[in-house]
C-alpha cells in the first residue's frame, strides 16, 4: 500500500488511540477513582477540581507543544519526536491515576495525562494538512471527528471489562494509545525543522504561543469562538454522564458503568454516522458552514431533550442527538480551520491554540457545573445553559469569512 494511502489510515488510528487514552478518565474512570479515594460525599467537588486542573494543563500544553513541534530540529523529525514524547508522558499520567491513593496524585496524574495526550492529538491534527491531500481532507477529518466518541466508547468498554482493577482501567487505554501512536511514527514521512529559518523565540514570542490576534485574523477567531460555544454544551454531558446515570436516573453503583457504556455506545453510533456523512458532504460540496450550523442546532436540541424527564430512555435519545451533533461538527471543523490558519508554517502551534476551544469547556464546566446543579441535582438547568451555548455557536460562524 502506498504512503499516500497508509498515512491517512495510520493517522486516524493514532487519533482514535489518543482519544481512547484521554477520554477514559473524564468519561467514567476518574469519577470512579474519585469515589474510591474520597467517598461519595465529596465526589462532585473533588471531581470538578481534578478535571479543571487537568484541563488547564491541556490548555497550556496543546499550543506550547505545538510550537515546540514546529521548531523541533531533532533528526527523528519534528512530528515523530512528539508522537513519542506525548504518549509516554500521557501513559505515565494514567498510571499515576490508576495507582494513586490521594487527591494530589489524581491531580498530578491527570495533569501529565492531559498534557501528553493533548500534545499527541495536536501533532495528529498538524499532520492532517501536511500529509493528507485537500481532496481527501474532509473524509479523513470526518473519520477523525469520530475520535472523541470512539475514545469514549472504547474507554467505557475497557472500564466495564477491568472495573475490578483501578490500575488496569487506566493502563489498558494508555497502552492502546501508545501502540496506535507507534504505528503512525513508523509510516509518516517527516523531517526536522530548518534551524536556519526559525524565528527568534524569546519570552514575548513564547507568550504569543497562546494567542492569535483576533483583529488581524478575524475568521480564525470567530471559528474558535464557535467551537468553544458548541462544546460548552456537549461537554456538559461528557463531564457529568456518570453522575447523571447514578444520581439523576437512579442506577446503583454496580449498574452505572454498564449503563454509561450503553449510553456512550448510542452516542458513538450517531457520531460516527454523522462524521462520515458530513465529512463526505463537505468534500463533495465544498460547503462547510451549513453542516457546522446543523451540528450546533442538533447539540442544542439534544440537550433540551434531556430536560424532559429523568428516564433512561430519554437520556439515550438525548445522547444520540448530541452524538450526531458532535460527529457532524468535528467532521467539518478541522477542514474549515485549515483554510483560515494565520501561518501554515506554524500549523501545530495555531491548531494547538484552536484546541483550546475544546479544552476550555472541560476546564470551566466543572467549575460552574456544581453551582448550577446545587444540592437538589438540578441537571435540567445545566442542560438548558449548555443548549443556549451550543445554539449560539451557529450564529458566530457568520464571522468566518471566505468559507462557503
Tab-separated table of C-alpha atoms in Angstrom:
chain	number	residue	atom	x	y	z
A	1	UNK	CA	0.000	0.000	0.000
A	2	UNK	CA	1.377	3.443	-0.958
A	3	UNK	CA	2.380	6.047	1.617
A	4	UNK	CA	-0.426	8.269	0.310
A	5	UNK	CA	-2.929	5.655	1.488
A	6	UNK	CA	-1.289	4.223	4.595
A	7	UNK	CA	-0.544	7.563	6.312
A	8	UNK	CA	-4.219	8.660	6.482
A	9	UNK	CA	-5.190	5.239	7.884
A	10	UNK	CA	-2.419	5.334	10.493
A	11	UNK	CA	-3.311	8.942	11.294
A	12	UNK	CA	-6.940	8.047	12.023
A	13	UNK	CA	-5.901	5.083	14.188
A	14	UNK	CA	-3.416	7.207	16.163
A	15	UNK	CA	-6.111	9.808	16.692
A	16	UNK	CA	-8.511	7.160	17.955
A	17	UNK	CA	-5.871	5.673	20.246
A	18	UNK	CA	-5.038	9.038	21.803
A	19	UNK	CA	-8.712	9.758	22.381
A	20	UNK	CA	-9.302	6.357	23.982
A	21	UNK	CA	-6.476	7.168	26.387
A	22	UNK	CA	-7.535	10.744	27.205
A	23	UNK	CA	-11.331	10.326	27.224
A	24	UNK	CA	-11.490	7.290	29.537
A	25	UNK	CA	-10.831	9.264	32.763
A	26	UNK	CA	-13.365	12.119	32.275
A	27	UNK	CA	-15.985	9.765	30.817
A	28	UNK	CA	-16.060	7.202	33.612
A	29	UNK	CA	-12.851	6.042	35.295
A	30	UNK	CA	-11.922	9.322	37.015
A	31	UNK	CA	-15.384	9.560	38.565
A	32	UNK	CA	-14.983	6.006	39.893
A	33	UNK	CA	-11.460	6.688	41.173
A	34	UNK	CA	-12.627	9.852	42.950
A	35	UNK	CA	-15.280	7.853	44.813
A	36	UNK	CA	-12.632	5.260	45.747
A	37	UNK	CA	-10.314	7.933	47.108
A	38	UNK	CA	-12.629	10.430	48.878
A	39	UNK	CA	-16.004	8.688	49.161
A	40	UNK	CA	-19.441	9.683	47.855
A	41	UNK	CA	-19.965	12.856	49.913
A	42	UNK	CA	-17.165	14.869	48.282
A	43	UNK	CA	-17.197	13.292	44.838
A	44	UNK	CA	-18.752	16.181	42.832
A	45	UNK	CA	-16.483	18.917	44.205
A	46	UNK	CA	-13.306	16.799	44.053
A	47	UNK	CA	-14.079	15.581	40.527
A	48	UNK	CA	-14.558	19.192	39.456
A	49	UNK	CA	-11.215	20.198	40.945
A	50	UNK	CA	-9.287	17.313	39.381
A	51	UNK	CA	-10.816	17.735	35.920
A	52	UNK	CA	-10.422	21.518	35.912
A	53	UNK	CA	-6.742	21.452	36.878
A	54	UNK	CA	-6.068	18.744	34.285
A	55	UNK	CA	-7.926	20.699	31.617
A	56	UNK	CA	-5.796	23.744	32.431
A	57	UNK	CA	-2.705	21.611	31.841
A	58	UNK	CA	-4.135	20.544	28.480
A	59	UNK	CA	-4.874	24.169	27.623
A	60	UNK	CA	-1.244	25.111	28.245
A	61	UNK	CA	0.310	22.001	26.708
A	62	UNK	CA	-1.516	21.927	23.374
A	63	UNK	CA	-0.278	25.228	21.868
A	64	UNK	CA	3.058	25.073	23.705
A	65	UNK	CA	3.929	21.589	22.468
A	66	UNK	CA	2.601	22.632	19.069
A	67	UNK	CA	5.096	25.469	18.878
A	68	UNK	CA	7.891	23.203	20.103
A	69	UNK	CA	6.946	20.657	17.440
A	70	UNK	CA	7.054	23.341	14.724
A	71	UNK	CA	10.578	24.226	15.926
A	72	UNK	CA	11.951	20.720	16.630
A	73	UNK	CA	15.253	20.135	14.822
A	74	UNK	CA	15.884	16.569	16.012
A	75	UNK	CA	16.842	14.186	13.230
A	76	UNK	CA	13.915	11.909	14.116
A	77	UNK	CA	11.548	14.584	12.806
A	78	UNK	CA	9.529	17.475	14.170
A	79	UNK	CA	6.282	15.487	14.306
A	80	UNK	CA	7.535	11.970	15.032
A	81	UNK	CA	9.586	13.148	18.020
A	82	UNK	CA	6.438	14.403	19.728
A	83	UNK	CA	4.500	11.295	18.723
A	84	UNK	CA	6.901	9.518	21.096
A	85	UNK	CA	7.186	12.114	23.873
A	86	UNK	CA	3.454	12.801	24.140
A	87	UNK	CA	2.220	9.211	24.523
A	88	UNK	CA	4.955	8.307	27.010
A	89	UNK	CA	4.111	11.326	29.170
A	90	UNK	CA	0.394	10.567	28.898
A	91	UNK	CA	0.855	6.930	29.855
A	92	UNK	CA	2.822	7.865	32.965
A	93	UNK	CA	-0.013	10.182	33.991
A	94	UNK	CA	-2.639	7.454	33.573
A	95	UNK	CA	-0.520	5.102	35.666
A	96	UNK	CA	-0.425	7.666	38.492
A	97	UNK	CA	-4.227	7.939	38.401
A	98	UNK	CA	-4.592	4.169	38.467
A	99	UNK	CA	-2.205	3.615	41.370
A	100	UNK	CA	-2.737	6.904	43.245
A	101	UNK	CA	-4.318	6.816	46.693
A	102	UNK	CA	-4.815	10.553	47.255
A	103	UNK	CA	-6.334	13.587	45.561
A	104	UNK	CA	-2.893	15.093	44.925
A	105	UNK	CA	-1.780	12.056	42.917
A	106	UNK	CA	-5.021	12.096	40.924
A	107	UNK	CA	-4.372	15.749	40.050
A	108	UNK	CA	-0.712	15.201	39.125
A	109	UNK	CA	-1.604	12.156	37.061
A	110	UNK	CA	-4.371	13.945	35.190
A	111	UNK	CA	-2.116	16.949	34.522
A	112	UNK	CA	0.517	14.688	32.942
A	113	UNK	CA	-2.087	12.671	31.038
A	114	UNK	CA	-3.814	15.757	29.655
A	115	UNK	CA	-0.511	17.339	28.653
A	116	UNK	CA	0.835	14.216	26.948
A	117	UNK	CA	-2.304	13.167	25.077
A	118	UNK	CA	-3.270	16.752	24.168
A	119	UNK	CA	0.158	17.105	22.600
A	120	UNK	CA	-0.344	13.851	20.706
A	121	UNK	CA	-3.701	14.982	19.323
A	122	UNK	CA	-2.191	18.317	18.323
A	123	UNK	CA	0.564	16.586	16.316
A	124	UNK	CA	-2.029	14.399	14.578
A	125	UNK	CA	-4.004	17.476	13.602
A	126	UNK	CA	-0.869	19.108	12.194
A	127	UNK	CA	-0.161	16.002	10.101
A	128	UNK	CA	-3.624	16.279	8.500
A	129	UNK	CA	-2.911	19.372	6.332
A	130	UNK	CA	0.733	18.361	5.833
A	131	UNK	CA	0.242	14.798	4.552
A	132	UNK	CA	-3.417	14.400	3.523
A	133	UNK	CA	-4.420	15.827	0.109
A	134	UNK	CA	-7.078	18.534	0.176
A	135	UNK	CA	-9.439	16.343	-1.876
A	136	UNK	CA	-9.402	13.705	0.907
A	137	UNK	CA	-9.267	16.031	3.878
A	138	UNK	CA	-12.989	16.163	4.574
A	139	UNK	CA	-13.354	12.376	4.583
A	140	UNK	CA	-10.291	11.827	6.762
A	141	UNK	CA	-11.331	14.660	9.061
A	142	UNK	CA	-14.778	13.078	9.235
A	143	UNK	CA	-13.221	9.831	10.414
A	144	UNK	CA	-11.029	11.756	12.855
A	145	UNK	CA	-14.130	13.586	14.039
A	146	UNK	CA	-15.389	10.278	15.394
A	147	UNK	CA	-12.255	10.045	17.561
A	148	UNK	CA	-13.769	11.603	20.662
A	149	UNK	CA	-16.875	9.389	20.806
A	150	UNK	CA	-14.856	6.315	19.825
A	151	UNK	CA	-12.489	7.210	22.652
A	152	UNK	CA	-15.464	7.404	24.996
A	153	UNK	CA	-16.944	4.057	23.986
A	154	UNK	CA	-13.539	2.388	23.885
A	155	UNK	CA	-12.797	3.767	27.318
A	156	UNK	CA	-16.123	2.775	28.848
A	157	UNK	CA	-15.854	-0.704	27.334
A	158	UNK	CA	-12.362	-1.071	28.774
A	159	UNK	CA	-13.545	0.111	32.185
A	160	UNK	CA	-16.528	-2.255	32.142
A	161	UNK	CA	-14.106	-5.147	31.478
A	162	UNK	CA	-11.471	-4.060	34.006
A	163	UNK	CA	-13.606	-2.330	36.678
A	164	UNK	CA	-12.289	-4.677	39.375
A	165	UNK	CA	-8.777	-3.253	38.895
A	166	UNK	CA	-8.328	0.536	39.253
A	167	UNK	CA	-4.903	0.269	37.636
A	168	UNK	CA	-5.962	-1.722	34.571
A	169	UNK	CA	-8.914	0.533	33.771
A	170	UNK	CA	-6.359	3.330	33.242
A	171	UNK	CA	-3.332	1.385	31.934
A	172	UNK	CA	-5.122	-0.536	29.169
A	173	UNK	CA	-6.443	2.615	27.409
A	174	UNK	CA	-2.965	4.110	27.765
A	175	UNK	CA	-1.336	1.115	26.106
A	176	UNK	CA	-3.819	1.354	23.229
A	177	UNK	CA	-2.846	4.988	22.735
A	178	UNK	CA	0.881	4.223	22.816
A	179	UNK	CA	0.546	1.378	20.290
A	180	UNK	CA	-1.527	3.469	17.869
A	181	UNK	CA	0.956	6.364	18.027
A	182	UNK	CA	3.830	3.947	17.371
A	183	UNK	CA	2.099	2.809	14.162
A	184	UNK	CA	1.922	6.383	12.872
A	185	UNK	CA	5.555	7.003	13.833
A	186	UNK	CA	6.531	4.040	11.683
A	187	UNK	CA	4.846	5.243	8.469
A	188	UNK	CA	4.602	9.050	8.399
A	189	UNK	CA	7.342	10.821	6.425
A	190	UNK	CA	8.928	13.537	8.499
A	191	UNK	CA	11.939	15.805	8.693
A	192	UNK	CA	13.359	18.211	11.263
A	193	UNK	CA	12.558	21.911	11.176
A	194	UNK	CA	15.049	24.071	9.284
A	195	UNK	CA	17.085	25.591	12.079
A	196	UNK	CA	18.355	28.461	9.925
A	197	UNK	CA	14.825	29.659	9.092
A	198	UNK	CA	13.395	29.518	12.614
A	199	UNK	CA	12.487	32.930	14.063
A	200	UNK	CA	13.744	34.045	17.458
A	201	UNK	CA	11.838	32.582	20.414
A	202	UNK	CA	12.098	34.836	23.447
A	203	UNK	CA	9.720	35.392	26.384
A	204	UNK	CA	7.440	37.641	24.299
A	205	UNK	CA	7.226	35.124	21.458
A	206	UNK	CA	6.631	32.314	23.939
A	207	UNK	CA	3.644	34.148	25.435
A	208	UNK	CA	2.287	34.706	21.921
A	209	UNK	CA	2.139	30.932	21.592
A	210	UNK	CA	-1.210	31.046	23.406
A	211	UNK	CA	-2.700	33.909	21.426
A	212	UNK	CA	-3.826	34.657	17.890
A	213	UNK	CA	-4.699	38.305	17.243
A	214	UNK	CA	-8.480	38.439	16.642
A	215	UNK	CA	-8.296	41.776	14.785
A	216	UNK	CA	-5.638	40.535	12.419
A	217	UNK	CA	-7.193	37.093	11.929
A	218	UNK	CA	-10.958	37.511	12.486
A	219	UNK	CA	-12.030	34.376	10.583
A	220	UNK	CA	-9.806	32.196	12.774
A	221	UNK	CA	-11.086	33.926	15.926
A	222	UNK	CA	-14.772	33.518	15.039
A	223	UNK	CA	-14.155	29.849	14.244
A	224	UNK	CA	-12.512	29.442	17.652
A	225	UNK	CA	-15.471	31.086	19.416
A	226	UNK	CA	-17.916	28.844	17.582
A	227	UNK	CA	-16.004	25.728	18.604
A	228	UNK	CA	-15.829	26.880	22.231
A	229	UNK	CA	-19.578	27.553	22.423
A	230	UNK	CA	-20.511	24.322	20.659
A	231	UNK	CA	-18.536	22.150	23.055
A	232	UNK	CA	-19.565	24.160	26.105
A	233	UNK	CA	-22.824	22.312	25.546
A	234	UNK	CA	-21.514	18.911	24.504
A	235	UNK	CA	-19.001	18.590	27.345
A	236	UNK	CA	-21.711	19.049	29.952
A	237	UNK	CA	-22.904	15.550	29.068
A	238	UNK	CA	-19.401	14.108	28.885
A	239	UNK	CA	-18.386	15.598	32.237
A	240	UNK	CA	-21.413	14.512	34.279
A	241	UNK	CA	-22.582	11.410	32.419
A	242	UNK	CA	-21.634	9.024	35.224
A	243	UNK	CA	-23.390	11.086	37.899
A	244	UNK	CA	-26.444	11.714	35.676
A	245	UNK	CA	-26.863	7.944	35.333
A	246	UNK	CA	-26.300	7.223	39.036
A	247	UNK	CA	-27.831	10.261	40.775
A	248	UNK	CA	-30.496	11.631	38.406
A	249	UNK	CA	-31.669	8.383	36.816
A	250	UNK	CA	-31.016	6.335	39.940
A	251	UNK	CA	-28.925	3.310	38.971
A	252	UNK	CA	-26.816	1.571	41.587
A	253	UNK	CA	-23.044	1.823	41.599
A	254	UNK	CA	-22.755	-1.724	40.215
A	255	UNK	CA	-25.008	-0.924	37.246
A	256	UNK	CA	-23.671	2.559	36.477
A	257	UNK	CA	-20.595	1.531	34.455
A	258	UNK	CA	-22.676	-0.744	32.209
A	259	UNK	CA	-25.363	1.927	31.668
A	260	UNK	CA	-22.726	4.548	30.875
A	261	UNK	CA	-21.270	2.144	28.323
A	262	UNK	CA	-24.708	1.678	26.725
A	263	UNK	CA	-25.381	5.415	26.509
A	264	UNK	CA	-21.897	6.086	25.170
A	265	UNK	CA	-22.402	3.408	22.517
A	266	UNK	CA	-25.602	5.123	21.376
A	267	UNK	CA	-23.796	8.457	21.253
A	268	UNK	CA	-20.932	6.959	19.269
A	269	UNK	CA	-23.287	5.386	16.722
A	270	UNK	CA	-24.795	8.791	15.995
A	271	UNK	CA	-21.407	10.485	15.980
A	272	UNK	CA	-19.742	8.065	13.567
A	273	UNK	CA	-22.670	8.178	11.134
A	274	UNK	CA	-22.721	11.980	11.199
A	275	UNK	CA	-18.909	12.244	10.925
A	276	UNK	CA	-18.740	10.144	7.771
A	277	UNK	CA	-21.817	11.776	6.206
A	278	UNK	CA	-20.909	15.380	6.996
A	279	UNK	CA	-17.262	14.864	6.041
A	280	UNK	CA	-18.197	13.385	2.664
A	281	UNK	CA	-20.737	16.133	2.001
A	282	UNK	CA	-18.145	18.762	2.897
A	283	UNK	CA	-15.695	17.278	0.370
A	284	UNK	CA	-18.363	16.899	-2.294
A	285	UNK	CA	-20.000	20.317	-2.000
A	286	UNK	CA	-17.106	22.426	-0.750
A	287	UNK	CA	-19.533	23.902	1.782
A	288	UNK	CA	-18.754	23.640	5.477
A	289	UNK	CA	-20.671	26.220	7.487
A	290	UNK	CA	-24.165	24.827	6.770
A	291	UNK	CA	-23.143	21.474	8.244
A	292	UNK	CA	-21.487	23.128	11.241
A	293	UNK	CA	-24.654	25.123	11.904
A	294	UNK	CA	-26.698	21.932	11.676
A	295	UNK	CA	-24.406	20.321	14.248
A	296	UNK	CA	-24.768	23.252	16.643
A	297	UNK	CA	-28.566	23.181	16.348
A	298	UNK	CA	-28.587	19.416	16.960
A	299	UNK	CA	-26.466	19.787	20.099
A	300	UNK	CA	-28.904	22.335	21.495
A	301	UNK	CA	-31.849	20.088	20.655
A	302	UNK	CA	-30.232	17.040	22.289
A	303	UNK	CA	-29.547	18.940	25.492
A	304	UNK	CA	-33.130	20.193	25.648
A	305	UNK	CA	-34.420	16.642	25.171
A	306	UNK	CA	-32.551	15.693	28.337
A	307	UNK	CA	-34.619	18.187	30.342
A	308	UNK	CA	-37.888	16.320	29.614
A	309	UNK	CA	-37.576	13.759	32.412
A	310	UNK	CA	-35.067	11.540	34.202
A	311	UNK	CA	-35.799	8.237	32.436
A	312	UNK	CA	-33.002	6.248	30.833
A	313	UNK	CA	-34.888	6.164	27.512
A	314	UNK	CA	-34.973	9.969	27.285
A	315	UNK	CA	-31.311	10.046	28.276
A	316	UNK	CA	-30.450	7.690	25.389
A	317	UNK	CA	-32.447	9.833	22.942
A	318	UNK	CA	-30.595	12.948	24.043
A	319	UNK	CA	-27.242	11.172	23.837
A	320	UNK	CA	-27.993	10.052	20.263
A	321	UNK	CA	-28.811	13.590	19.135
A	322	UNK	CA	-25.784	15.074	20.891
A	323	UNK	CA	-23.630	12.362	19.297
A	324	UNK	CA	-24.892	13.310	15.838
A	325	UNK	CA	-24.126	16.945	16.617
A	326	UNK	CA	-20.633	16.198	17.901
A	327	UNK	CA	-19.617	13.961	14.998
A	328	UNK	CA	-21.066	16.249	12.366
A	329	UNK	CA	-19.327	19.295	13.801
A	330	UNK	CA	-15.916	17.694	14.194
A	331	UNK	CA	-16.046	16.343	10.632
A	332	UNK	CA	-16.061	19.815	9.048
A	333	UNK	CA	-14.444	21.733	11.890
A	334	UNK	CA	-10.819	20.849	11.079
A	335	UNK	CA	-11.126	21.344	7.288
A	336	UNK	CA	-12.590	24.798	7.988
A	337	UNK	CA	-9.816	25.925	10.311
A	338	UNK	CA	-7.060	24.652	7.989
A	339	UNK	CA	-8.397	27.101	5.381
A	340	UNK	CA	-8.020	30.117	7.670
A	341	UNK	CA	-4.794	29.356	9.564
A	342	UNK	CA	-2.775	32.564	10.026
A	343	UNK	CA	0.518	30.879	9.010
A	344	UNK	CA	0.547	27.274	7.713
A	345	UNK	CA	4.231	27.021	8.661
A	346	UNK	CA	3.154	27.255	12.307
A	347	UNK	CA	0.256	24.837	11.842
A	348	UNK	CA	0.849	22.828	15.031
A	349	UNK	CA	1.007	25.906	17.258
A	350	UNK	CA	-2.074	27.510	15.679
A	351	UNK	CA	-4.014	24.246	15.839
A	352	UNK	CA	-2.882	23.974	19.451
A	353	UNK	CA	-4.487	27.333	20.191
A	354	UNK	CA	-7.600	26.185	18.315
A	355	UNK	CA	-7.674	23.101	20.549
A	356	UNK	CA	-8.341	25.428	23.458
A	357	UNK	CA	-11.873	25.621	22.078
A	358	UNK	CA	-12.220	22.005	23.217
A	359	UNK	CA	-10.086	22.228	26.345
A	360	UNK	CA	-11.516	25.378	27.953
A	361	UNK	CA	-15.057	23.959	28.268
A	362	UNK	CA	-13.579	20.931	30.046
A	363	UNK	CA	-11.887	23.317	32.451
A	364	UNK	CA	-14.819	25.679	33.043
A	365	UNK	CA	-17.781	23.282	33.221
A	366	UNK	CA	-16.547	21.518	36.402
A	367	UNK	CA	-16.258	24.986	37.998
A	368	UNK	CA	-19.754	26.308	37.293
A	369	UNK	CA	-21.490	22.927	36.943
A	370	UNK	CA	-21.738	22.215	40.699
A	371	UNK	CA	-23.169	25.724	41.244
A	372	UNK	CA	-25.946	25.140	38.710
A	373	UNK	CA	-26.615	21.575	39.853
A	374	UNK	CA	-26.702	22.567	43.528
A	375	UNK	CA	-27.757	20.226	46.292
A	376	UNK	CA	-31.052	19.435	44.534
A	377	UNK	CA	-29.426	17.740	41.486
A	378	UNK	CA	-30.799	20.473	39.211
A	379	UNK	CA	-29.422	18.988	35.993
A	380	UNK	CA	-32.185	20.471	33.725
A	381	UNK	CA	-30.841	23.981	34.425
A	382	UNK	CA	-27.342	22.828	33.468
A	383	UNK	CA	-28.684	21.224	30.268
A	384	UNK	CA	-30.518	24.441	29.353
A	385	UNK	CA	-27.388	26.565	29.791
A	386	UNK	CA	-25.498	24.117	27.561
A	387	UNK	CA	-28.250	24.271	24.926
A	388	UNK	CA	-28.017	28.067	24.793
A	389	UNK	CA	-24.238	27.885	24.321
A	390	UNK	CA	-24.447	25.331	21.501
A	391	UNK	CA	-27.196	27.272	19.722
A	392	UNK	CA	-25.074	30.435	19.881
A	393	UNK	CA	-22.259	28.568	18.097
A	394	UNK	CA	-24.337	28.526	14.902
A	395	UNK	CA	-24.561	32.312	14.824
A	396	UNK	CA	-20.879	33.046	15.453
A	397	UNK	CA	-19.944	31.265	12.199
A	398	UNK	CA	-21.130	34.341	10.309
A	399	UNK	CA	-17.753	35.903	11.142
A	400	UNK	CA	-15.802	33.131	9.374
A	401	UNK	CA	-15.401	34.883	6.035
A	402	UNK	CA	-14.083	33.201	2.926
A	403	UNK	CA	-15.520	29.796	3.835
A	404	UNK	CA	-18.600	28.648	1.954
